[in-house]
């Protein structure tokens, strides 16, 4: 048996009645075989035209630098009849489903490690092959959410100093109303240490502190700040004694402030 192949390469079986071909990237090819009877020298040739379908080449889109605990979406081009198989390390696929027809998109909750990987294999129904692609993931840490925040008490109209103890360096700390997260004050820390944020409440007020690091990863500190208002002392009323005019040496007089 003499085989001739165009558009591909014979990888096994030459000289036998069956060959293995590794097809190239072109759109078409051909296979021809000439069978010769050794005893008589009689020969016959048969050929077949081959259509070469391109193997899938999926491209993953999504965020490659993420925050620990964040949920991110990863996808590749849709194909209604193709099967997609996803593999993730360093995180968990939301819903736990990692493969299916036209499953070209997944959501991933990232863990607490430092690196991860997203891989997708796109399959065209047999015998047309498959293609695989990967995306490396950098998982960035979250700020420390367990810092202690003070609960000051101030007079009505006075400014309260709210202290975040042992704050991390290189962070943004934002003081917010706990009721609607509206911003009250902001401080950027260059070095570790206590951080003071200021507010002037008109009534007892609860605040939260948002911490954000250089990676854009943020958390709300678990310890809220409760600012209380100390009642002001009213303007004293000075009550005079029996008379407001006294002579020197005329004896003692009692005066009262209320």
mmCIF file of C-alpha atoms in Angstrom:
data_model
loop_
_atom_site.group_PDB
_atom_site.id
_atom_site.type_symbol
_atom_site.label_atom_id
_atom_site.label_comp_id
_atom_site.label_asym_id
_atom_site.label_seq_id
_atom_site.Cartn_x
_atom_site.Cartn_y
_atom_site.Cartn_z
ATOM 1 C CA UNK A 1 0.000 0.000 0.000
ATOM 2 C CA UNK A 2 1.384 3.347 -1.051
ATOM 3 C CA UNK A 3 -0.273 6.318 0.604
ATOM 4 C CA UNK A 4 -0.191 9.949 -0.460
ATOM 5 C CA UNK A 5 -1.499 12.708 1.827
ATOM 6 C CA UNK A 6 -1.836 16.448 1.203
ATOM 7 C CA UNK A 7 -2.717 18.947 3.915
ATOM 8 C CA UNK A 8 -1.432 16.662 6.638
ATOM 9 C CA UNK A 9 1.333 14.357 7.770
ATOM 10 C CA UNK A 10 1.310 10.551 7.990
ATOM 11 C CA UNK A 11 2.300 9.661 11.539
ATOM 12 C CA UNK A 12 1.866 5.910 11.426
ATOM 13 C CA UNK A 13 0.910 2.907 9.270
ATOM 14 C CA UNK A 14 2.837 3.666 6.074
ATOM 15 C CA UNK A 15 2.948 0.577 3.832
ATOM 16 C CA UNK A 16 -0.038 -1.003 5.559
ATOM 17 C CA UNK A 17 -3.742 -0.876 4.829
ATOM 18 C CA UNK A 18 -4.365 1.721 7.559
ATOM 19 C CA UNK A 19 -2.586 4.981 8.340
ATOM 20 C CA UNK A 20 -2.782 7.723 10.976
ATOM 21 C CA UNK A 21 -2.742 11.328 9.756
ATOM 22 C CA UNK A 22 -2.083 14.526 11.685
ATOM 23 C CA UNK A 23 -3.981 17.214 9.809
ATOM 24 C CA UNK A 24 -2.612 20.706 9.398
ATOM 25 C CA UNK A 25 -4.230 24.137 9.651
ATOM 26 C CA UNK A 26 -5.417 24.443 6.069
ATOM 27 C CA UNK A 27 -9.029 24.210 4.955
ATOM 28 C CA UNK A 28 -8.746 21.037 2.865
ATOM 29 C CA UNK A 29 -6.593 18.018 2.094
ATOM 30 C CA UNK A 30 -6.650 14.668 0.388
ATOM 31 C CA UNK A 31 -5.769 11.039 0.967
ATOM 32 C CA UNK A 32 -4.838 8.644 -1.865
ATOM 33 C CA UNK A 33 -3.772 5.015 -1.670
ATOM 34 C CA UNK A 34 -2.437 2.719 -4.356
ATOM 35 C CA UNK A 35 -2.834 -0.979 -3.682
ATOM 36 C CA UNK A 36 -0.502 -3.228 -5.684
ATOM 37 C CA UNK A 37 -0.771 -7.014 -5.949
ATOM 38 C CA UNK A 38 2.785 -8.201 -5.584
ATOM 39 C CA UNK A 39 2.365 -11.385 -7.584
ATOM 40 C CA UNK A 40 0.838 -9.787 -10.658
ATOM 41 C CA UNK A 41 1.881 -6.173 -10.421
ATOM 42 C CA UNK A 42 -1.713 -5.102 -10.856
ATOM 43 C CA UNK A 43 -2.525 -1.897 -9.027
ATOM 44 C CA UNK A 44 -5.538 0.273 -8.307
ATOM 45 C CA UNK A 45 -5.694 3.752 -6.775
ATOM 46 C CA UNK A 46 -8.415 5.346 -4.668
ATOM 47 C CA UNK A 47 -8.535 8.859 -3.270
ATOM 48 C CA UNK A 48 -10.667 10.922 -0.964
ATOM 49 C CA UNK A 49 -10.996 14.678 -0.457
ATOM 50 C CA UNK A 50 -10.788 15.909 3.131
ATOM 51 C CA UNK A 51 -12.406 18.990 4.663
ATOM 52 C CA UNK A 52 -10.266 20.250 7.520
ATOM 53 C CA UNK A 53 -12.253 22.008 10.226
ATOM 54 C CA UNK A 54 -10.323 24.403 12.429
ATOM 55 C CA UNK A 55 -9.974 23.290 16.034
ATOM 56 C CA UNK A 56 -11.512 25.692 18.554
ATOM 57 C CA UNK A 57 -9.234 28.390 19.964
ATOM 58 C CA UNK A 58 -11.041 29.812 23.005
ATOM 59 C CA UNK A 59 -9.968 33.172 24.449
ATOM 60 C CA UNK A 60 -10.759 33.814 28.115
ATOM 61 C CA UNK A 61 -11.861 37.294 29.138
ATOM 62 C CA UNK A 62 -12.131 38.423 32.747
ATOM 63 C CA UNK A 63 -10.147 39.990 35.597
ATOM 64 C CA UNK A 64 -6.672 38.547 36.162
ATOM 65 C CA UNK A 65 -5.910 40.552 39.324
ATOM 66 C CA UNK A 66 -8.610 39.936 41.936
ATOM 67 C CA UNK A 67 -9.335 40.374 45.635
ATOM 68 C CA UNK A 68 -9.566 37.476 48.030
ATOM 69 C CA UNK A 69 -13.214 36.554 48.473
ATOM 70 C CA UNK A 70 -14.331 38.441 45.358
ATOM 71 C CA UNK A 71 -16.727 36.971 42.789
ATOM 72 C CA UNK A 72 -15.594 37.454 39.176
ATOM 73 C CA UNK A 73 -17.002 36.420 35.783
ATOM 74 C CA UNK A 74 -14.926 34.632 33.111
ATOM 75 C CA UNK A 75 -16.137 33.852 29.607
ATOM 76 C CA UNK A 76 -15.170 32.905 26.096
ATOM 77 C CA UNK A 77 -16.974 33.174 22.779
ATOM 78 C CA UNK A 78 -20.386 31.519 22.630
ATOM 79 C CA UNK A 79 -20.978 28.496 20.400
ATOM 80 C CA UNK A 80 -24.375 26.851 20.605
ATOM 81 C CA UNK A 81 -23.241 23.313 19.759
ATOM 82 C CA UNK A 82 -19.833 23.338 21.456
ATOM 83 C CA UNK A 83 -19.092 21.793 24.834
ATOM 84 C CA UNK A 84 -17.099 23.841 27.350
ATOM 85 C CA UNK A 85 -15.163 22.334 30.249
ATOM 86 C CA UNK A 86 -13.882 24.762 32.912
ATOM 87 C CA UNK A 87 -11.246 24.096 35.557
ATOM 88 C CA UNK A 88 -10.383 26.550 38.328
ATOM 89 C CA UNK A 89 -7.634 26.450 40.954
ATOM 90 C CA UNK A 90 -7.480 28.888 43.850
ATOM 91 C CA UNK A 91 -11.222 29.516 43.731
ATOM 92 C CA UNK A 92 -14.637 27.900 43.468
ATOM 93 C CA UNK A 93 -17.050 27.924 40.517
ATOM 94 C CA UNK A 94 -20.386 29.371 41.661
ATOM 95 C CA UNK A 95 -23.054 26.680 41.502
ATOM 96 C CA UNK A 96 -20.483 23.926 41.061
ATOM 97 C CA UNK A 97 -21.247 23.313 37.334
ATOM 98 C CA UNK A 98 -18.044 23.290 35.295
ATOM 99 C CA UNK A 99 -19.082 21.812 31.936
ATOM 100 C CA UNK A 100 -21.919 21.802 29.438
ATOM 101 C CA UNK A 101 -23.090 22.681 25.940
ATOM 102 C CA UNK A 102 -22.608 26.429 25.353
ATOM 103 C CA UNK A 103 -21.445 26.943 28.958
ATOM 104 C CA UNK A 104 -19.125 29.697 27.782
ATOM 105 C CA UNK A 105 -19.328 31.759 31.007
ATOM 106 C CA UNK A 106 -18.713 31.006 34.698
ATOM 107 C CA UNK A 107 -18.518 32.933 37.969
ATOM 108 C CA UNK A 108 -15.698 32.241 40.405
ATOM 109 C CA UNK A 109 -15.382 33.063 44.104
ATOM 110 C CA UNK A 110 -11.672 33.488 44.787
ATOM 111 C CA UNK A 111 -10.057 32.045 47.909
ATOM 112 C CA UNK A 112 -7.416 33.347 50.305
ATOM 113 C CA UNK A 113 -4.322 32.164 48.432
ATOM 114 C CA UNK A 114 -2.012 34.323 46.332
ATOM 115 C CA UNK A 115 -2.438 32.749 42.875
ATOM 116 C CA UNK A 116 -5.083 30.967 40.849
ATOM 117 C CA UNK A 117 -5.823 29.626 37.384
ATOM 118 C CA UNK A 118 -8.808 29.570 35.036
ATOM 119 C CA UNK A 119 -8.738 27.008 32.205
ATOM 120 C CA UNK A 120 -11.330 26.291 29.542
ATOM 121 C CA UNK A 121 -11.456 23.486 26.989
ATOM 122 C CA UNK A 122 -13.808 24.012 24.051
ATOM 123 C CA UNK A 123 -14.894 20.845 22.261
ATOM 124 C CA UNK A 124 -16.578 20.492 18.879
ATOM 125 C CA UNK A 125 -18.607 17.266 18.629
ATOM 126 C CA UNK A 126 -16.536 14.328 17.377
ATOM 127 C CA UNK A 127 -14.495 14.091 15.256
ATOM 128 C CA UNK A 128 -13.654 17.772 15.011
ATOM 129 C CA UNK A 129 -11.380 18.227 18.015
ATOM 130 C CA UNK A 130 -10.887 20.710 20.837
ATOM 131 C CA UNK A 131 -8.858 23.695 21.997
ATOM 132 C CA UNK A 132 -7.693 24.823 25.438
ATOM 133 C CA UNK A 133 -6.719 28.169 26.936
ATOM 134 C CA UNK A 134 -5.644 29.366 30.386
ATOM 135 C CA UNK A 135 -5.568 32.608 32.391
ATOM 136 C CA UNK A 136 -3.242 33.061 35.367
ATOM 137 C CA UNK A 137 -4.801 34.862 38.319
ATOM 138 C CA UNK A 138 -3.192 37.044 41.000
ATOM 139 C CA UNK A 139 -5.212 36.985 44.239
ATOM 140 C CA UNK A 140 -4.646 40.106 46.342
ATOM 141 C CA UNK A 141 -5.171 40.190 50.130
ATOM 142 C CA UNK A 142 -7.907 42.088 51.947
ATOM 143 C CA UNK A 143 -7.214 44.726 54.625
ATOM 144 C CA UNK A 144 -7.422 43.660 58.261
ATOM 145 C CA UNK A 145 -11.117 43.932 59.150
ATOM 146 C CA UNK A 146 -10.741 43.269 62.892
ATOM 147 C CA UNK A 147 -9.158 46.559 63.988
ATOM 148 C CA UNK A 148 -10.558 48.303 67.074
ATOM 149 C CA UNK A 149 -12.434 51.586 66.556
ATOM 150 C CA UNK A 150 -13.081 53.992 69.433
ATOM 151 C CA UNK A 151 -16.501 55.136 70.712
ATOM 152 C CA UNK A 152 -16.036 58.769 71.765
ATOM 153 C CA UNK A 153 -18.458 60.940 73.690
ATOM 154 C CA UNK A 154 -18.616 64.667 72.886
ATOM 155 C CA UNK A 155 -20.636 67.744 73.699
ATOM 156 C CA UNK A 156 -23.319 68.818 71.259
ATOM 157 C CA UNK A 157 -21.686 70.715 68.394
ATOM 158 C CA UNK A 158 -18.177 69.482 69.216
ATOM 159 C CA UNK A 159 -15.998 67.408 66.877
ATOM 160 C CA UNK A 160 -15.569 63.741 67.753
ATOM 161 C CA UNK A 161 -12.175 62.116 67.182
ATOM 162 C CA UNK A 162 -12.749 58.489 66.116
ATOM 163 C CA UNK A 163 -9.553 56.456 66.413
ATOM 164 C CA UNK A 164 -8.750 53.322 64.388
ATOM 165 C CA UNK A 165 -6.154 51.567 66.510
ATOM 166 C CA UNK A 166 -3.057 49.940 64.976
ATOM 167 C CA UNK A 167 -4.111 50.799 61.427
ATOM 168 C CA UNK A 168 -2.125 49.279 58.563
ATOM 169 C CA UNK A 169 0.214 51.409 56.475
ATOM 170 C CA UNK A 170 -0.527 52.282 52.860
ATOM 171 C CA UNK A 171 -4.289 52.172 53.400
ATOM 172 C CA UNK A 172 -7.252 54.441 52.788
ATOM 173 C CA UNK A 173 -9.646 54.666 55.745
ATOM 174 C CA UNK A 174 -13.031 56.242 55.091
ATOM 175 C CA UNK A 175 -15.456 57.168 57.876
ATOM 176 C CA UNK A 176 -19.088 56.691 56.818
ATOM 177 C CA UNK A 177 -22.534 56.990 58.318
ATOM 178 C CA UNK A 178 -23.584 53.442 59.075
ATOM 179 C CA UNK A 179 -27.168 54.189 58.043
ATOM 180 C CA UNK A 180 -26.443 54.972 54.369
ATOM 181 C CA UNK A 181 -22.611 54.790 53.957
ATOM 182 C CA UNK A 182 -22.372 58.492 53.131
ATOM 183 C CA UNK A 183 -18.766 59.690 53.507
ATOM 184 C CA UNK A 184 -17.862 61.820 56.542
ATOM 185 C CA UNK A 185 -14.047 61.797 56.595
ATOM 186 C CA UNK A 186 -11.072 60.200 54.839
ATOM 187 C CA UNK A 187 -7.442 59.487 55.768
ATOM 188 C CA UNK A 188 -4.595 57.840 53.842
ATOM 189 C CA UNK A 189 -1.954 56.151 55.979
ATOM 190 C CA UNK A 190 1.670 56.066 54.917
ATOM 191 C CA UNK A 191 2.856 54.053 57.914
ATOM 192 C CA UNK A 192 1.219 51.754 60.491
ATOM 193 C CA UNK A 193 -0.246 53.316 63.652
ATOM 194 C CA UNK A 194 -3.387 54.848 65.078
ATOM 195 C CA UNK A 195 -5.547 56.820 62.631
ATOM 196 C CA UNK A 196 -7.938 59.595 63.653
ATOM 197 C CA UNK A 197 -11.109 60.341 61.708
ATOM 198 C CA UNK A 198 -13.400 63.243 62.626
ATOM 199 C CA UNK A 199 -17.147 63.794 62.713
ATOM 200 C CA UNK A 200 -19.488 66.403 64.179
ATOM 201 C CA UNK A 201 -22.767 64.640 64.905
ATOM 202 C CA UNK A 202 -25.923 66.460 65.960
ATOM 203 C CA UNK A 203 -27.211 63.402 67.796
ATOM 204 C CA UNK A 204 -25.900 60.010 68.922
ATOM 205 C CA UNK A 205 -24.630 58.423 65.700
ATOM 206 C CA UNK A 206 -23.259 55.087 64.526
ATOM 207 C CA UNK A 207 -20.374 55.113 62.014
ATOM 208 C CA UNK A 208 -18.497 52.453 60.049
ATOM 209 C CA UNK A 209 -14.969 52.560 58.616
ATOM 210 C CA UNK A 210 -14.125 51.322 55.108
ATOM 211 C CA UNK A 211 -10.507 50.183 54.649
ATOM 212 C CA UNK A 212 -9.027 49.919 51.134
ATOM 213 C CA UNK A 213 -5.506 48.818 50.173
ATOM 214 C CA UNK A 214 -3.270 49.548 47.204
ATOM 215 C CA UNK A 215 -4.836 46.702 45.200
ATOM 216 C CA UNK A 216 -8.290 48.246 45.419
ATOM 217 C CA UNK A 217 -9.431 45.517 47.817
ATOM 218 C CA UNK A 218 -11.697 46.832 50.563
ATOM 219 C CA UNK A 219 -13.547 45.701 53.688
ATOM 220 C CA UNK A 220 -15.766 47.364 56.281
ATOM 221 C CA UNK A 221 -14.179 47.089 59.720
ATOM 222 C CA UNK A 222 -16.272 44.848 61.936
ATOM 223 C CA UNK A 223 -16.018 47.244 64.904
ATOM 224 C CA UNK A 224 -18.454 50.150 64.470
ATOM 225 C CA UNK A 225 -18.000 53.509 66.183
ATOM 226 C CA UNK A 226 -20.857 54.708 68.383
ATOM 227 C CA UNK A 227 -20.558 58.434 69.131
ATOM 228 C CA UNK A 228 -22.660 59.643 72.054
ATOM 229 C CA UNK A 229 -23.600 63.225 72.931
ATOM 230 C CA UNK A 230 -22.941 64.553 76.427
ATOM 231 C CA UNK A 231 -25.630 67.024 77.534
ATOM 232 C CA UNK A 232 -24.387 70.604 77.612
ATOM 233 C CA UNK A 233 -24.381 72.564 80.886
ATOM 234 C CA UNK A 234 -26.911 75.401 80.577
ATOM 235 C CA UNK A 235 -26.091 79.068 81.180
ATOM 236 C CA UNK A 236 -26.143 79.521 84.962
ATOM 237 C CA UNK A 237 -28.740 81.805 86.547
ATOM 238 C CA UNK A 238 -27.128 83.799 89.327
ATOM 239 C CA UNK A 239 -29.475 84.260 92.286
ATOM 240 C CA UNK A 240 -28.524 87.083 94.601
ATOM 241 C CA UNK A 241 -29.085 87.186 98.324
ATOM 242 C CA UNK A 242 -31.409 89.539 100.188
ATOM 243 C CA UNK A 243 -29.938 92.565 98.444
ATOM 244 C CA UNK A 244 -27.546 93.234 95.640
ATOM 245 C CA UNK A 245 -25.878 96.106 97.373
ATOM 246 C CA UNK A 246 -23.769 95.436 100.441
ATOM 247 C CA UNK A 247 -21.500 97.491 102.535
ATOM 248 C CA UNK A 248 -17.976 96.517 103.458
ATOM 249 C CA UNK A 249 -17.905 94.504 106.652
ATOM 250 C CA UNK A 250 -21.684 94.075 106.690
ATOM 251 C CA UNK A 251 -21.494 90.290 107.074
ATOM 252 C CA UNK A 252 -21.788 87.278 104.778
ATOM 253 C CA UNK A 253 -24.368 86.823 102.038
ATOM 254 C CA UNK A 254 -25.296 83.567 100.250
ATOM 255 C CA UNK A 255 -25.407 83.553 96.430
ATOM 256 C CA UNK A 256 -26.726 80.616 94.346
ATOM 257 C CA UNK A 257 -26.221 79.640 90.687
ATOM 258 C CA UNK A 258 -28.824 77.354 89.069
#
